[in-house]
CSV table of C-alpha atoms in Angstrom, one decimal:
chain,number,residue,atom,x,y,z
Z,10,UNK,CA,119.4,78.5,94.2
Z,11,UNK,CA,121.9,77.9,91.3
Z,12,UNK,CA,122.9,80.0,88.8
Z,13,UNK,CA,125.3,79.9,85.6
Z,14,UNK,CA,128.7,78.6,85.4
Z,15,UNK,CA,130.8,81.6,83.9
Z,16,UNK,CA,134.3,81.7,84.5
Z,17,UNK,CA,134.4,85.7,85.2
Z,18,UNK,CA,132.0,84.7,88.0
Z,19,UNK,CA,134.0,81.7,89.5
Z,20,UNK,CA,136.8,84.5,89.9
Z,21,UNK,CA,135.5,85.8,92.6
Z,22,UNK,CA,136.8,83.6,94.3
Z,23,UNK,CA,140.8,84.3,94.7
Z,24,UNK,CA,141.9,80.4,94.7
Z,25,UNK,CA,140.2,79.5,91.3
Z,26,UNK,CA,141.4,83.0,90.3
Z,27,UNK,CA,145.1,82.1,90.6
Z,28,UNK,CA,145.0,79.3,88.2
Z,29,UNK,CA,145.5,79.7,84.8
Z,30,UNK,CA,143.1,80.4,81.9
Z,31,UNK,CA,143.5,76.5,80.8
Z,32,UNK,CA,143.5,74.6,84.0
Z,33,UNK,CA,140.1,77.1,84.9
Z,34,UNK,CA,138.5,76.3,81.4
Z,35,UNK,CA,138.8,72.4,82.2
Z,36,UNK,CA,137.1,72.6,85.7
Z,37,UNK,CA,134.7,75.1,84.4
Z,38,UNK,CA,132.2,72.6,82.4
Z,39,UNK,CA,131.6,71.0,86.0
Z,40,UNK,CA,131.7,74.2,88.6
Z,41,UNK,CA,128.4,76.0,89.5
Z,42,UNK,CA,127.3,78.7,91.6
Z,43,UNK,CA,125.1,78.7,94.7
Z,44,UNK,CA,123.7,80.6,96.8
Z,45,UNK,CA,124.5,80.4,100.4
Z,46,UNK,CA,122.1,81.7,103.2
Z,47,UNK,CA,123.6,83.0,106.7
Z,48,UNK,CA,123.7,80.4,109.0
Z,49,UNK,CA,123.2,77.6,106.3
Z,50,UNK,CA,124.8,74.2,107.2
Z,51,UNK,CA,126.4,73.1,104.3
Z,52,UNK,CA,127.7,69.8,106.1
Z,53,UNK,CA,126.7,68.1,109.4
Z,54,UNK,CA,129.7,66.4,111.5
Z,55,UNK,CA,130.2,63.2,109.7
Z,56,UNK,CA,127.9,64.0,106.7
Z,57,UNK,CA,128.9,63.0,103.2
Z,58,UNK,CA,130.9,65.3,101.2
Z,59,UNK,CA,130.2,65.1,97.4
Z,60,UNK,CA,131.1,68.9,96.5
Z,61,UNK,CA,134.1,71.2,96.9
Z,62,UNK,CA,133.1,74.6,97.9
Z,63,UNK,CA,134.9,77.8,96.9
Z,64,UNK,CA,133.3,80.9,99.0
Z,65,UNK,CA,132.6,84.2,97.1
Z,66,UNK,CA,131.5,86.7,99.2
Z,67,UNK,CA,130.7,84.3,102.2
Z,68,UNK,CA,132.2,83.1,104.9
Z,69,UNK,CA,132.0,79.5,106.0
Z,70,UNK,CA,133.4,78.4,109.6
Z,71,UNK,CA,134.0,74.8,110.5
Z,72,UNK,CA,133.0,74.5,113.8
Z,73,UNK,CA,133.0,71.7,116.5
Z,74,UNK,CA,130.2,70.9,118.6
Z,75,UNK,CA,130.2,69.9,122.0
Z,76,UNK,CA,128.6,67.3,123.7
Z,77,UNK,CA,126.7,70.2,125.4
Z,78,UNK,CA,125.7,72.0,122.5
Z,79,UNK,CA,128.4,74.6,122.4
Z,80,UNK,CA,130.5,75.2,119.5
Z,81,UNK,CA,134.3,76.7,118.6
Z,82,UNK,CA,135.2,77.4,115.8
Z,83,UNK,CA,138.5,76.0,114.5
Z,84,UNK,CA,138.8,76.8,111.1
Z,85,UNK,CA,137.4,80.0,108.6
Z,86,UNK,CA,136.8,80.0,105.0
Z,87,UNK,CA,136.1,82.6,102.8
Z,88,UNK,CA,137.1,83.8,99.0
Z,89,UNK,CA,141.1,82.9,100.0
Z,90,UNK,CA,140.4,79.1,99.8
Z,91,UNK,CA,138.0,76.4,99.6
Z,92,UNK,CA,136.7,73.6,102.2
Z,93,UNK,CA,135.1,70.1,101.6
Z,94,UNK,CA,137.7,68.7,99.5
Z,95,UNK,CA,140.0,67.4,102.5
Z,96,UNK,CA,137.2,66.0,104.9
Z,97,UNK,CA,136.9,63.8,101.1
Z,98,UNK,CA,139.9,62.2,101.0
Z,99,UNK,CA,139.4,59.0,103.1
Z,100,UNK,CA,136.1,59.2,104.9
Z,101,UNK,CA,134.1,61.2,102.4
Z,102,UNK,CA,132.6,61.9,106.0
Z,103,UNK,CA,133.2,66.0,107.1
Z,104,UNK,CA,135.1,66.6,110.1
Z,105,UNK,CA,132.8,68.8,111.8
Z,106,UNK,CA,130.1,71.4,110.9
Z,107,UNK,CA,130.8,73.8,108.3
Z,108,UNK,CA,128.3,76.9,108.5
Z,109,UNK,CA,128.2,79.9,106.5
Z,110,UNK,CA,128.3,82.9,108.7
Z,111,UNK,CA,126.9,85.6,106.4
Z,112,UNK,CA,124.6,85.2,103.0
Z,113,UNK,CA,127.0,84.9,100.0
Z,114,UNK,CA,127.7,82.8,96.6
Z,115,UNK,CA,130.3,80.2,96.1
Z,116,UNK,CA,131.7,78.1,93.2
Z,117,UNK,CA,131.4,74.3,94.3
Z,118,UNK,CA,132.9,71.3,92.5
Z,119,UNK,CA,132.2,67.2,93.1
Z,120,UNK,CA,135.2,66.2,94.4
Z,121,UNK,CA,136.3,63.7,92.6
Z,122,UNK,CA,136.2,66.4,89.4
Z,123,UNK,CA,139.0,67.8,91.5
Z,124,UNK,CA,140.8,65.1,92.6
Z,125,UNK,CA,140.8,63.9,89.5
Z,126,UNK,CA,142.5,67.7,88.5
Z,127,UNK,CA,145.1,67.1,91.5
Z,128,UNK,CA,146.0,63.9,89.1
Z,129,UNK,CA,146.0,65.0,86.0
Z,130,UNK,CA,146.6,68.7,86.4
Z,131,UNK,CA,150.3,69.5,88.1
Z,132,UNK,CA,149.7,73.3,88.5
Z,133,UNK,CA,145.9,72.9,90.2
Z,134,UNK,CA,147.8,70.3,92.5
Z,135,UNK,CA,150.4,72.4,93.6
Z,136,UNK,CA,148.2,75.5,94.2
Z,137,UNK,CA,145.8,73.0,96.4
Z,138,UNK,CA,148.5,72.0,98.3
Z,139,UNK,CA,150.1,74.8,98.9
Z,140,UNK,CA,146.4,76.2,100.6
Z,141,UNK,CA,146.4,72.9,102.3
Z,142,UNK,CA,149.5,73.6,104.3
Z,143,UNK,CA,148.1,77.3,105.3
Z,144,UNK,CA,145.1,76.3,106.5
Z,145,UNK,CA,146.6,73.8,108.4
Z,146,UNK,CA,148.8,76.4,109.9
Z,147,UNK,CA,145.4,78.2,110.5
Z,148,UNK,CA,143.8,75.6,112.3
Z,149,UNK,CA,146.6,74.2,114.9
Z,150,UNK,CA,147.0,78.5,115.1
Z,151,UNK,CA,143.2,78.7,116.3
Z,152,UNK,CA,143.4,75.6,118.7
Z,153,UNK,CA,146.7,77.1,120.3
Z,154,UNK,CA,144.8,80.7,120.5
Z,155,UNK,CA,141.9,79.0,121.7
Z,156,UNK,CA,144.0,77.7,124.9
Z,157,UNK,CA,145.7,80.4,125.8
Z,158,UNK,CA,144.8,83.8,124.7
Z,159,UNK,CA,142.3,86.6,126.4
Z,160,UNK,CA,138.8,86.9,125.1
Z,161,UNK,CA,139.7,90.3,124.0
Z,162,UNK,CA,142.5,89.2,122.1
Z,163,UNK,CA,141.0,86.7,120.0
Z,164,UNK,CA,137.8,88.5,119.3
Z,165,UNK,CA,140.6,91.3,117.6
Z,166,UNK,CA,141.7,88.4,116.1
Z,167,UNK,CA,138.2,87.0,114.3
Z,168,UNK,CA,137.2,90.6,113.7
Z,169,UNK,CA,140.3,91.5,111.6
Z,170,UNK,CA,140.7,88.4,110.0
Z,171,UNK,CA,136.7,88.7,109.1
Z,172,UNK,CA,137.4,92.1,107.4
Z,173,UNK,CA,140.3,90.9,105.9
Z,174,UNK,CA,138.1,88.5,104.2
Z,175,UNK,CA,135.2,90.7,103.4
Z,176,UNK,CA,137.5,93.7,102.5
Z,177,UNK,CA,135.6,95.9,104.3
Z,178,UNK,CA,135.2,97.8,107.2
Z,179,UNK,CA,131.9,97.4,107.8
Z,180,UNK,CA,131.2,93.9,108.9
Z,181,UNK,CA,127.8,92.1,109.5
Z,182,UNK,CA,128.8,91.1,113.1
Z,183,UNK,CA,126.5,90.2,116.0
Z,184,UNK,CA,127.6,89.6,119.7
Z,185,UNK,CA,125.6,86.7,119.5
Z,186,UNK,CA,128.0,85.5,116.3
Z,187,UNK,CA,131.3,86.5,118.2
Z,188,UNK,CA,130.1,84.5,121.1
Z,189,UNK,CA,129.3,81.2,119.4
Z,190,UNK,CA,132.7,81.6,116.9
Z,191,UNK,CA,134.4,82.0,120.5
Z,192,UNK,CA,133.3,79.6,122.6
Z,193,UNK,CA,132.3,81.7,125.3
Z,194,UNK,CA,129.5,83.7,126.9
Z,195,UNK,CA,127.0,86.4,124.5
Z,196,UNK,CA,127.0,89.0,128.0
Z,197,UNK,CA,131.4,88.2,127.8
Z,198,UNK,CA,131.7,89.4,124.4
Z,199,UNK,CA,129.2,92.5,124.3
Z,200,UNK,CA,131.9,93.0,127.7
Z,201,UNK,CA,134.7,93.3,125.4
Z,202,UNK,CA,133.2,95.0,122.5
Z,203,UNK,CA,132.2,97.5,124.6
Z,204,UNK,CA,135.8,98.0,125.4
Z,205,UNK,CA,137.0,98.1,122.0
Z,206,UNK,CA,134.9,100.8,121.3
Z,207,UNK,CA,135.8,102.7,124.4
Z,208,UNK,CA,139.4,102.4,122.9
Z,209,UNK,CA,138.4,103.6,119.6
Z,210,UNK,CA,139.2,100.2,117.7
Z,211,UNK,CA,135.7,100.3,116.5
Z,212,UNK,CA,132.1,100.9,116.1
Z,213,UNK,CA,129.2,99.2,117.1
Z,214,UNK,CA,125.7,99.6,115.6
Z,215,UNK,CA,122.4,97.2,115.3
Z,216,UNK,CA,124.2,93.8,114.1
Z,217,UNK,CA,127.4,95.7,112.4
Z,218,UNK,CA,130.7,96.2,113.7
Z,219,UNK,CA,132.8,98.8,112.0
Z,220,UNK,CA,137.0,98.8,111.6
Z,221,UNK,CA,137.6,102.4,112.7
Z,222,UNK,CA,141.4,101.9,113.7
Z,223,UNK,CA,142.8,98.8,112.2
Z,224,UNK,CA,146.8,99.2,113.5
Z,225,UNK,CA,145.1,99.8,117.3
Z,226,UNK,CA,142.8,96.5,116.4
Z,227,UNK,CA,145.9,94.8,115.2
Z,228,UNK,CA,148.1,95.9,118.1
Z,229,UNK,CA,145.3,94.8,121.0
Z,230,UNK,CA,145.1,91.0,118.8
Z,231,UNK,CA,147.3,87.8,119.7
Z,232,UNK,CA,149.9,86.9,117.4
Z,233,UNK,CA,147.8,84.4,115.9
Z,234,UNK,CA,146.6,86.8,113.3
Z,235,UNK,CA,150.1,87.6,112.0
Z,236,UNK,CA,151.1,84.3,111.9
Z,237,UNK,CA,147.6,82.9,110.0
Z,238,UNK,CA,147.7,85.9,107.3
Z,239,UNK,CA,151.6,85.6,107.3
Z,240,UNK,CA,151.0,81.7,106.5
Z,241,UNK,CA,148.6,82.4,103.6
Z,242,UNK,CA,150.4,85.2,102.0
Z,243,UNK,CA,153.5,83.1,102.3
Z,244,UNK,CA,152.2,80.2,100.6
Z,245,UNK,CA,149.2,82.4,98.6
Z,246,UNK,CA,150.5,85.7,97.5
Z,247,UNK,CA,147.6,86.0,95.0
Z,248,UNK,CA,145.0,84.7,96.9
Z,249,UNK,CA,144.9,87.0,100.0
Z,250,UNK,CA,143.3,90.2,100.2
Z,251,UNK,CA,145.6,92.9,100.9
Z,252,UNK,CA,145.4,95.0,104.7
């Protein structure tokens, strides 16, 4: 479903939001709203990618898929940033599956609108870049987390960096969702969420995980989640939510 185009709405997401009032106004004739449903694919592995998406309220996480059917999730997007535009820049082919994770709207854009504002708009370039380089530092994080860290650790990890996202501490989290984003068994993570609750990191009801003692969550996560948020607030000290 698609709705209007209004800048005040395309704020919502934090990217769009740090440009300026004139580089905003000339994408805004060609930016539209939709509506994405939880576990929507918005691209297939090798699919054509004709739009830019810029996450609201969602969360979208590019995901590989196994031979077997399994998948790991090795990058997350939500209203910090964008995804689609750098699968685009050769191929036009996606590097893997991009699925939203919870029901939300996002501003998406054809790509070649936007590459055609990296060209002709200095400031829009410079901000893309600058996300390019954090969610790079995001991804080779996640592979490198992926490899080496505990189950327990990472989930910390996805949890915090989900609410971080959502701004919230109540979060729309399943076992089943924490399994698939981690690669690993549903009966493994329901293991360590039980665990975390016995420590008193947080809450678990019918499909919702709530943040009840953030420092302890932070404390029992791998590095990895420093050094992703570090990256972005680095690099985007407007676009991050705040702890």
């Amino acid at each position: 479903m698609r709705h209007g185009s209004k800048a005040a709405d395309h704020r919502a997401n934090r990217l769009l939001a740090a440009l300026d009032a004139q580089d905003l106004q000339w994408l805004e004739p060609h930016l539209e709203i939709v509506e994405l449903t939880r576990g929507k694919v918005v691209y297939e592995t090798g699919e054509v990618v004709r739009y830019a998406y810029f996450p609201h309220d969602t969360i979208v996480s590019l995901v590989t898929v196994l031979r077997n059917g399994g998948t790991v999730e090795v990058a997350a997007f939500g209203r910090e940033g964008a995804f689609g535009f750098i699968s685009a820049l050769v191929t036009r082919q996606s590097f893997g599956r991009y699925i939203a994770q919870f029901a939300g709207t996002a501003s998406r854009l054809p790509v070649e609108r936007l590459y055609e504002a990296t060209s002709r708009r200095p400031r829009v370039r410079d901000l893309l870049l600058r996300f390019t380089e954090a969610l790079l530092t995001q991804s080779l994080q996640t592979i490198a987390c992926n490899a080496v860290h505990s189950v327990e650790a990472r989930c910390c990890r996805w949890i915090l960096s989900t609410r971080d996202r959502m701004e919230r501490d109540k979060l729309p989290l399943t076992h089943e969702l924490l399994a698939e984003m981690l690669g690993v068994q549903r009966s493994t993570v329901s293991s360590v969420v039980r665990s975390l609750q016995l420590a008193g990191l947080i809450q678990q009801g019918r499909g919702v995980i709530t943040v009840v003692n953030r420092s302890g969550l932070e404390e029992a996560a791998c590095e990895c989640y420093s050094v992703m948020r570090g990256s972005f607030e680095k690099l985007l000290p407007l676009t991050y939510p705040k702890g």
